[in-house]
PDB file of C-alpha atoms in Angstrom:
ATOM      1  CA  MET A  65       6.088  -8.959   1.384  1.00  0.00           C
ATOM      2  CA  ALA A  66       9.321  -7.368   0.503  1.00  0.00           C
ATOM      3  CA  GLY A  67       7.694  -6.233  -2.598  1.00  0.00           C
ATOM      4  CA  PRO A  68       8.470  -6.659  -6.597  1.00  0.00           C
ATOM      5  CA  ARG A  69      12.202  -7.537  -7.037  1.00  0.00           C
ATOM      6  CA  MET A  70      12.813  -5.098 -10.434  1.00  0.00           C
ATOM      7  CA  PRO A  71      15.177  -2.566 -11.780  1.00  0.00           C
ATOM      8  CA  ALA A  72      14.911   0.751 -10.333  1.00  0.00           C
ATOM      9  CA  ALA A  73      14.136   2.395 -14.165  1.00  0.00           C
ATOM     10  CA  GLY A  74      10.803  -0.478 -14.262  1.00  0.00           C
ATOM     11  CA  ARG A  75      10.232   0.191 -10.181  1.00  0.00           C
ATOM     12  CA  GLU A  76      10.047   4.262 -10.564  1.00  0.00           C
ATOM     13  CA  ALA A  77       7.691   3.645 -13.849  1.00  0.00           C
ATOM     14  CA  HIS A  78       5.130   1.332 -12.562  1.00  0.00           C
ATOM     15  CA  GLY A  79       5.004   3.436  -9.206  1.00  0.00           C
ATOM     16  CA  ARG A  80       3.710   6.047 -11.309  1.00  0.00           C
ATOM     17  CA  CYS A  81       0.832   4.540 -13.122  1.00  0.00           C
ATOM     18  CA  PHE A  82      -2.226   4.332 -10.314  1.00  0.00           C
ATOM     19  CA  GLY A  83      -3.134   7.850 -11.368  1.00  0.00           C
ATOM     20  CA  THR A  84      -4.607   6.338 -14.515  1.00  0.00           C
ATOM     21  CA  ALA A  85      -6.709   4.448 -12.623  1.00  0.00           C
ATOM     22  CA  ALA A  86      -7.607   6.778  -9.523  1.00  0.00           C
ATOM     23  CA  ASP A  87     -11.188   6.703  -9.601  1.00  0.00           C
ATOM     24  CA  VAL A  88     -11.449   2.693  -9.473  1.00  0.00           C
ATOM     25  CA  TYR A  89      -8.244   2.754  -6.892  1.00  0.00           C
ATOM     26  CA  ASP A  90     -10.845   5.093  -4.711  1.00  0.00           C
ATOM     27  CA  ALA A  91     -13.777   3.234  -5.085  1.00  0.00           C
ATOM     28  CA  VAL A  92     -12.450  -0.528  -4.790  1.00  0.00           C
ATOM     29  CA  ARG A  93      -9.071  -0.492  -2.582  1.00  0.00           C
ATOM     30  CA  PRO A  94      -9.878  -1.070   0.746  1.00  0.00           C
ATOM     31  CA  GLY A  95      -8.780   1.444   3.772  1.00  0.00           C
ATOM     32  CA  TYR A  96      -7.080   1.054   6.609  1.00  0.00           C
ATOM     33  CA  PRO A  97      -8.160  -0.536   9.628  1.00  0.00           C
ATOM     34  CA  ASP A  98      -9.606   2.536  12.620  1.00  0.00           C
ATOM     35  CA  ALA A  99      -7.341   0.949  15.485  1.00  0.00           C
ATOM     36  CA  LEU A 100      -4.462   1.252  13.529  1.00  0.00           C
ATOM     37  CA  VAL A 101      -5.118   5.208  12.401  1.00  0.00           C
ATOM     38  CA  ASP A 102      -5.737   5.965  15.998  1.00  0.00           C
ATOM     39  CA  ALA A 103      -2.405   3.761  16.668  1.00  0.00           C
ATOM     40  CA  ILE A 104      -0.812   6.327  13.941  1.00  0.00           C
ATOM     41  CA  ALA A 105      -2.390   9.421  14.986  1.00  0.00           C
ATOM     42  CA  ALA A 106      -1.367   8.972  18.570  1.00  0.00           C
ATOM     43  CA  ASP A 107       2.196   9.910  17.561  1.00  0.00           C
ATOM     44  CA  GLY A 108       0.495  13.518  15.867  1.00  0.00           C
ATOM     45  CA  GLY A 109       2.593  16.468  15.016  1.00  0.00           C
ATOM     46  CA  ALA A 110       3.021  17.339  11.637  1.00  0.00           C
ATOM     47  CA  VAL A 111       2.603  14.482   9.185  1.00  0.00           C
ATOM     48  CA  LEU A 112       4.255  13.531   5.619  1.00  0.00           C
ATOM     49  CA  ASP A 113       2.025  10.911   3.864  1.00  0.00           C
ATOM     50  CA  LEU A 114       4.813   9.874   1.751  1.00  0.00           C
ATOM     51  CA  ALA A 115       3.759   8.189  -1.742  1.00  0.00           C
ATOM     52  CA  ALA A 116      -0.086   9.091  -0.572  1.00  0.00           C
ATOM     53  CA  GLY A 117      -1.182   8.765  -4.251  1.00  0.00           C
ATOM     54  CA  THR A 118      -5.270   9.324  -3.864  1.00  0.00           C
ATOM     55  CA  GLY A 119      -5.322   9.582  -0.261  1.00  0.00           C
ATOM     56  CA  LYS A 120      -6.701   6.855   1.362  1.00  0.00           C
ATOM     57  CA  LEU A 121      -4.395   6.616   4.443  1.00  0.00           C
ATOM     58  CA  THR A 122      -4.352  10.916   4.188  1.00  0.00           C
ATOM     59  CA  ARG A 123      -8.171  11.338   4.449  1.00  0.00           C
ATOM     60  CA  PRO A 124      -8.249   9.604   7.997  1.00  0.00           C
ATOM     61  CA  LEU A 125      -5.295  11.478   9.213  1.00  0.00           C
ATOM     62  CA  LEU A 126      -7.274  14.797   8.184  1.00  0.00           C
ATOM     63  CA  GLU A 127     -10.383  13.574   9.875  1.00  0.00           C
ATOM     64  CA  ARG A 128      -8.440  12.826  13.175  1.00  0.00           C
ATOM     65  CA  GLY A 129      -7.225  16.309  13.036  1.00  0.00           C
ATOM     66  CA  LEU A 130      -3.713  16.127  12.006  1.00  0.00           C
ATOM     67  CA  GLU A 131      -1.382  18.516   9.728  1.00  0.00           C
ATOM     68  CA  VAL A 132      -0.729  16.492   6.824  1.00  0.00           C
ATOM     69  CA  VAL A 133       1.050  16.901   3.792  1.00  0.00           C
ATOM     70  CA  ALA A 134       0.832  14.522   0.541  1.00  0.00           C
ATOM     71  CA  VAL A 135       3.590  13.958  -1.337  1.00  0.00           C
ATOM     72  CA  ASP A 136       3.680  11.933  -4.634  1.00  0.00           C
ATOM     73  CA  PRO A 137       5.173  11.434  -8.115  1.00  0.00           C
ATOM     74  CA  ASP A 138       2.164  11.169  -9.625  1.00  0.00           C
ATOM     75  CA  GLY A 139       0.028  14.564 -10.489  1.00  0.00           C
ATOM     76  CA  GLN A 140      -2.942  12.465 -11.333  1.00  0.00           C
ATOM     77  CA  ALA A 141      -3.172  10.608  -8.058  1.00  0.00           C
ATOM     78  CA  LEU A 142      -2.149  13.537  -5.753  1.00  0.00           C
ATOM     79  CA  ALA A 143      -4.908  15.913  -7.923  1.00  0.00           C
ATOM     80  CA  ARG A 144      -7.431  13.703  -5.554  1.00  0.00           C
ATOM     81  CA  ASN A 145      -6.045  13.728  -2.357  1.00  0.00           C
ATOM     82  CA  PRO A 146      -7.090  16.398  -0.161  1.00  0.00           C
ATOM     83  CA  ALA A 147      -4.289  17.705   1.650  1.00  0.00           C
ATOM     84  CA  ARG A 148      -1.896  20.064   0.466  1.00  0.00           C
ATOM     85  CA  GLY A 149      -0.133  18.106  -2.372  1.00  0.00           C
ATOM     86  CA  ILE A 150       3.977  18.739  -2.982  1.00  0.00           C
ATOM     87  CA  LEU A 151       4.841  16.437  -6.353  1.00  0.00           C
ATOM     88  CA  GLY A 152       8.127  14.500  -5.054  1.00  0.00           C
ATOM     89  CA  THR A 153       9.243  11.200  -4.185  1.00  0.00           C
ATOM     90  CA  GLY A 154      11.005   8.916  -1.395  1.00  0.00           C
ATOM     91  CA  GLU A 155      14.499   9.191  -2.713  1.00  0.00           C
ATOM     92  CA  SER A 156      13.926  12.703  -2.944  1.00  0.00           C
ATOM     93  CA  ILE A 157      11.774  14.982  -0.766  1.00  0.00           C
ATOM     94  CA  PRO A 158      11.201  18.138  -1.597  1.00  0.00           C
ATOM     95  CA  LEU A 159      11.033  19.166   2.206  1.00  0.00           C
ATOM     96  CA  ALA A 160      13.228  20.963   5.038  1.00  0.00           C
ATOM     97  CA  ASP A 161      15.837  19.049   7.233  1.00  0.00           C
ATOM     98  CA  GLY A 162      13.656  17.993  10.718  1.00  0.00           C
ATOM     99  CA  SER A 163      10.039  19.560   9.465  1.00  0.00           C
ATOM    100  CA  VAL A 164       7.598  16.731  10.594  1.00  0.00           C
ATOM    101  CA  ASP A 165       7.001  14.734  13.558  1.00  0.00           C
ATOM    102  CA  LEU A 166       5.610  11.736  11.497  1.00  0.00           C
ATOM    103  CA  VAL A 167       6.220   9.650   8.195  1.00  0.00           C
ATOM    104  CA  THR A 168       3.870   7.588   6.922  1.00  0.00           C
ATOM    105  CA  VAL A 169       4.628   5.307   3.854  1.00  0.00           C
ATOM    106  CA  ALA A 170       1.023   3.421   2.853  1.00  0.00           C
ATOM    107  CA  GLN A 171       0.819   0.264   0.215  1.00  0.00           C
ATOM    108  CA  ALA A 172       4.211   2.232  -1.308  1.00  0.00           C
ATOM    109  CA  TRP A 173       7.346   0.847   0.227  1.00  0.00           C
ATOM    110  CA  HIS A 174       7.959  -1.462  -2.307  1.00  0.00           C
ATOM    111  CA  TRP A 175       7.932   1.101  -5.352  1.00  0.00           C
ATOM    112  CA  LEU A 176      10.872   2.539  -2.975  1.00  0.00           C
ATOM    113  CA  ASP A 177      14.293   2.830  -3.183  1.00  0.00           C
ATOM    114  CA  PRO A 178      14.671   1.369   0.384  1.00  0.00           C
ATOM    115  CA  GLU A 179      17.828   2.448   1.487  1.00  0.00           C
ATOM    116  CA  ARG A 180      17.781   6.089  -0.038  1.00  0.00           C
ATOM    117  CA  SER A 181      14.222   6.730   1.037  1.00  0.00           C
ATOM    118  CA  ALA A 182      14.516   5.438   4.641  1.00  0.00           C
ATOM    119  CA  ALA A 183      17.791   7.881   4.375  1.00  0.00           C
ATOM    120  CA  GLU A 184      15.701  11.127   3.325  1.00  0.00           C
ATOM    121  CA  ILE A 185      12.841  10.082   5.771  1.00  0.00           C
ATOM    122  CA  ALA A 186      15.232  10.204   8.343  1.00  0.00           C
ATOM    123  CA  ARG A 187      16.434  13.644   7.284  1.00  0.00           C
ATOM    124  CA  VAL A 188      13.128  15.350   7.123  1.00  0.00           C
ATOM    125  CA  LEU A 189      11.958  13.555  10.454  1.00  0.00           C
ATOM    126  CA  ARG A 190      13.133  15.876  13.637  1.00  0.00           C
ATOM    127  CA  PRO A 191      14.734  13.497  16.120  1.00  0.00           C
ATOM    128  CA  GLY A 192      12.701  11.208  17.818  1.00  0.00           C
ATOM    129  CA  GLY A 193      10.039  11.516  14.982  1.00  0.00           C
ATOM    130  CA  VAL A 194       8.257   8.365  14.047  1.00  0.00           C
ATOM    131  CA  LEU A 195       7.835   6.445  10.630  1.00  0.00           C
ATOM    132  CA  TRP A 196       5.086   4.141   9.898  1.00  0.00           C
ATOM    133  CA  ILE A 197       5.282   1.566   6.451  1.00  0.00           C
ATOM    134  CA  VAL A 198       2.019   0.168   6.388  1.00  0.00           C
ATOM    135  CA  LEU A 199       0.642  -2.404   3.587  1.00  0.00           C
ATOM    136  CA  ASN A 200      -2.874  -3.976   2.904  1.00  0.00           C
ATOM    137  CA  GLN A 201      -2.513  -7.273   1.716  1.00  0.00           C
ATOM    138  CA  LEU A 202      -5.010 -10.123   0.696  1.00  0.00           C
ATOM    139  CA  ASP A 203      -4.839 -12.420   3.182  1.00  0.00           C
ATOM    140  CA  VAL A 204      -3.627 -15.258   1.420  1.00  0.00           C
ATOM    141  CA  ARG A 205      -2.917 -17.643   4.488  1.00  0.00           C
ATOM    142  CA  VAL A 206      -6.958 -18.368   3.119  1.00  0.00           C
ATOM    143  CA  ASP A 207      -7.230 -21.319   0.325  1.00  0.00           C
ATOM    144  CA  TRP A 208      -9.547 -19.470  -2.038  1.00  0.00           C
ATOM    145  CA  VAL A 209      -8.282 -16.067  -1.387  1.00  0.00           C
ATOM    146  CA  LEU A 210      -4.533 -17.233  -1.917  1.00  0.00           C
ATOM    147  CA  ARG A 211      -6.095 -18.735  -5.120  1.00  0.00           C
ATOM    148  CA  LEU A 212      -7.870 -15.266  -5.920  1.00  0.00           C
ATOM    149  CA  SER A 213      -4.525 -13.368  -5.727  1.00  0.00           C
ATOM    150  CA  ARG A 214      -2.980 -16.118  -8.674  1.00  0.00           C
ATOM    151  CA  ILE A 215      -5.253 -15.462 -10.905  1.00  0.00           C
ATOM    152  CA  MET A 216      -4.649 -11.172 -10.575  1.00  0.00           C
ATOM    153  CA  HIS A 217      -1.003 -11.941 -10.491  1.00  0.00           C
ATOM    154  CA  ALA A 218      -1.391  -9.982  -6.942  1.00  0.00           C
ATOM    155  CA  GLY A 219       2.075 -11.079  -5.451  1.00  0.00           C
ATOM    156  CA  ASP A 220       0.569 -10.700  -2.166  1.00  0.00           C
ATOM    157  CA  VAL A 221       2.829 -13.079  -0.205  1.00  0.00           C
ATOM    158  CA  TYR A 222       2.719 -12.710   4.534  1.00  0.00           C
ATOM    159  CA  ARG A 223       5.849 -13.103   5.550  1.00  0.00           C
ATOM    160  CA  PRO A 224       5.397 -12.573   9.390  1.00  0.00           C
ATOM    161  CA  HIS A 225       9.178 -12.401   9.921  1.00  0.00           C
ATOM    162  CA  TRP A 226      10.017 -10.011   7.157  1.00  0.00           C
ATOM    163  CA  ARG A 227      10.820  -6.177   8.917  1.00  0.00           C
ATOM    164  CA  PRO A 228      12.057  -2.925   6.453  1.00  0.00           C
ATOM    165  CA  GLU A 229      15.833  -2.237   6.720  1.00  0.00           C
ATOM    166  CA  LEU A 230      16.052   1.280   7.556  1.00  0.00           C
ATOM    167  CA  GLY A 231      19.562   1.919   8.331  1.00  0.00           C
ATOM    168  CA  PRO A 232      21.227   3.675  10.797  1.00  0.00           C
ATOM    169  CA  GLY A 233      19.136   6.706  11.205  1.00  0.00           C
ATOM    170  CA  PHE A 234      16.075   4.664  12.976  1.00  0.00           C
ATOM    171  CA  GLY A 235      15.668   2.519  16.130  1.00  0.00           C
ATOM    172  CA  ARG A 236      14.183  -0.999  16.184  1.00  0.00           C
ATOM    173  CA  VAL A 237      10.985  -1.706  13.963  1.00  0.00           C
ATOM    174  CA  GLU A 238       8.172  -2.963  15.602  1.00  0.00           C
ATOM    175  CA  ALA A 239       5.583  -4.981  13.789  1.00  0.00           C
ATOM    176  CA  ARG A 240       1.517  -5.078  14.237  1.00  0.00           C
ATOM    177  CA  LEU A 241      -1.089  -6.619  12.426  1.00  0.00           C
ATOM    178  CA  ASP A 242      -4.468  -5.685  12.128  1.00  0.00           C
ATOM    179  CA  GLU A 243      -6.961  -8.385  10.184  1.00  0.00           C
ATOM    180  CA  PHE A 244     -10.427  -6.661   8.561  1.00  0.00           C
ATOM    181  CA  SER A 245     -12.650  -7.681   5.683  1.00  0.00           C
ATOM    182  CA  THR A 246     -14.552  -5.586   3.177  1.00  0.00           C
ATOM    183  CA  PRO A 247     -17.639  -6.744   1.195  1.00  0.00           C
ATOM    184  CA  VAL A 248     -17.257  -6.944  -2.472  1.00  0.00           C
ATOM    185  CA  GLY A 249     -19.044  -8.521  -5.684  1.00  0.00           C
ATOM    186  CA  VAL A 250     -17.228 -10.119  -8.429  1.00  0.00           C
ATOM    187  CA  ASP A 251     -17.172  -6.953 -10.923  1.00  0.00           C
ATOM    188  CA  ASP A 252     -15.575  -5.402  -7.509  1.00  0.00           C
ATOM    189  CA  ILE A 253     -12.579  -7.955  -7.658  1.00  0.00           C
ATOM    190  CA  VAL A 254     -12.599  -7.574 -11.353  1.00  0.00           C
ATOM    191  CA  ASP A 255     -12.088  -3.351 -10.454  1.00  0.00           C
ATOM    192  CA  LEU A 256      -9.747  -4.015  -8.090  1.00  0.00           C
ATOM    193  CA  ALA A 257      -7.631  -6.353 -10.335  1.00  0.00           C
ATOM    194  CA  ALA A 258      -7.507  -3.070 -12.548  1.00  0.00           C
ATOM    195  CA  THR A 259      -5.906  -1.457  -9.683  1.00  0.00           C
ATOM    196  CA  ARG A 260      -3.248  -3.783  -9.689  1.00  0.00           C
ATOM    197  CA  SER A 261       0.535  -2.976 -11.376  1.00  0.00           C
ATOM    198  CA  TYR A 262       0.495  -6.425 -13.032  1.00  0.00           C
ATOM    199  CA  TRP A 263      -2.947  -5.050 -14.836  1.00  0.00           C
ATOM    200  CA  LEU A 264      -1.999  -1.350 -15.627  1.00  0.00           C
ATOM    201  CA  ARG A 265       1.410  -2.420 -17.258  1.00  0.00           C
ATOM    202  CA  SER A 266      -0.109  -5.406 -19.178  1.00  0.00           C
ATOM    203  CA  PRO A 267      -1.663  -5.101 -22.864  1.00  0.00           C
ATOM    204  CA  ARG A 268      -5.517  -5.102 -23.646  1.00  0.00           C
ATOM    205  CA  HIS A 269      -5.344  -9.074 -24.534  1.00  0.00           C
ATOM    206  CA  ILE A 270      -3.461  -9.813 -21.420  1.00  0.00           C
ATOM    207  CA  ARG A 271      -6.038  -7.303 -19.096  1.00  0.00           C
ATOM    208  CA  LYS A 272      -9.154  -9.191 -20.756  1.00  0.00           C
ATOM    209  CA  ARG A 273      -7.408 -12.751 -19.994  1.00  0.00           C
ATOM    210  CA  VAL A 274      -7.444 -11.819 -16.604  1.00  0.00           C
ATOM    211  CA  GLU A 275     -10.721 -11.009 -15.911  1.00  0.00           C
ATOM    212  CA  ALA A 276     -12.039 -13.961 -17.539  1.00  0.00           C
ATOM    213  CA  ASN A 277     -10.035 -15.975 -15.360  1.00  0.00           C
ATOM    214  CA  LEU A 278     -11.867 -14.081 -12.329  1.00  0.00           C
ATOM    215  CA  ARG A 279     -14.936 -14.348 -13.708  1.00  0.00           C
ATOM    216  CA  ASP A 280     -14.810 -17.972 -14.164  1.00  0.00           C
ATOM    217  CA  TYR A 281     -13.296 -18.877 -10.904  1.00  0.00           C
ATOM    218  CA  PHE A 282     -16.200 -17.415  -9.832  1.00  0.00           C
ATOM    219  CA  ALA A 283     -18.391 -18.946 -11.783  1.00  0.00           C
ATOM    220  CA  GLU A 284     -17.296 -23.086 -11.041  1.00  0.00           C
ATOM    221  CA  GLU A 285     -14.157 -23.056  -8.627  1.00  0.00           C
ATOM    222  CA  HIS A 286     -15.001 -20.758  -5.808  1.00  0.00           C
ATOM    223  CA  PRO A 287     -19.170 -20.462  -7.090  1.00  0.00           C
ATOM    224  CA  VAL A 288     -20.389 -16.772  -5.850  1.00  0.00           C
ATOM    225  CA  ALA A 289     -24.802 -16.313  -7.029  1.00  0.00           C
ATOM    226  CA  LEU A 290     -24.914 -13.334  -9.115  1.00  0.00           C
ATOM    227  CA  GLY A 291     -25.694 -10.210  -6.844  1.00  0.00           C
ATOM    228  CA  THR A 292     -23.977 -11.965  -4.012  1.00  0.00           C
ATOM    229  CA  ARG A 293     -21.545 -10.390  -2.302  1.00  0.00           C
ATOM    230  CA  LEU A 294     -18.512 -11.389  -0.145  1.00  0.00           C
ATOM    231  CA  ASP A 295     -16.138 -10.839   2.775  1.00  0.00           C
ATOM    232  CA  LEU A 296     -12.659 -10.322   1.348  1.00  0.00           C
ATOM    233  CA  PRO A 297      -9.905 -10.772   3.812  1.00  0.00           C
ATOM    234  CA  TYR A 298      -7.398  -8.791   4.375  1.00  0.00           C
ATOM    235  CA  LEU A 299      -4.097  -8.201   6.506  1.00  0.00           C
ATOM    236  CA  CYS A 300      -2.988  -5.233   7.648  1.00  0.00           C
ATOM    237  CA  LEU A 301       0.680  -5.331   8.184  1.00  0.00           C
ATOM    238  CA  SER A 302       2.242  -2.266   9.792  1.00  0.00           C
ATOM    239  CA  TYR A 303       5.794  -1.435  10.763  1.00  0.00           C
ATOM    240  CA  ARG A 304       7.092   1.454  13.615  1.00  0.00           C
ATOM    241  CA  ALA A 305      10.249   2.758  13.757  1.00  0.00           C
ATOM    242  CA  GLN A 306      11.582   6.185  15.569  1.00  0.00           C
ATOM    243  CA  ARG A 307      14.240   8.006  14.200  1.00  0.00           C
ATOM    244  CA  LEU A 308      17.027   8.720  16.739  1.00  0.00           C
ATOM    245  CA  THR A 309      18.148  11.611  18.237  1.00  0.00           C
ATOM    246  CA  ASP A 310      21.926  10.274  18.033  1.00  0.00           C
ATOM    247  CA  ALA A 311      22.010   8.506  14.148  1.00  0.00           C
ATOM    248  CA  GLY A 312      25.600   7.410  15.282  1.00  0.00           C
ATOM    249  CA  SER A 313      24.094   5.178  18.389  1.00  0.00           C
ATOM    250  CA  ALA A 314      22.238   2.497  15.825  1.00  0.00           C
TER     251      ALA A 314
END
């Protein structure tokens, strides 16, 4: 849950490769539960969707009438985002001090340097503003999904006690869990694997092997009839923290 452990240069490079699969990402990656988006929107005001990518969270926030600016280092992904987009990173946010009321980081905290990004987020948030960190992951508490995640090299591990470390600029982190599922076919699951960082940074022969292993899994180990759709269970893990009025009181 804490994200991949890799050197900063590798984290930065892999975190910018998702635009190459933007169409597939939009088609097969799940959105976020309505109840969670409503809770985020309730914090209102001017919103920075940080590491916003193609806009899986940006869109429902805009639909709820919020003013959103999207920041991401990947221009290909950002081009698909419906909000006003600015190139930038969590470690260097191109916004003024205290300029937003709400920051969201969806599906991306593990690609950021947590210490530097938390400080930057605290800088652009007004005192009393709110940070939401959101992560969809496969529900690996379910045996067949755990096996699937391993074949995909998804890296999804449920650690219920994990919290992001945000430093002195923020108060207590509140955690929330929303369970949901999405209907998918085997081809969709192969496409889903193709949006994962392991796939995107792997050579062609590795990708072919992962696809073959997935199709074999659903043909033999966990059989799914041709054309059948199954419900793929997810957990949406979210973490909310408020920017302290006096950072020194943390």
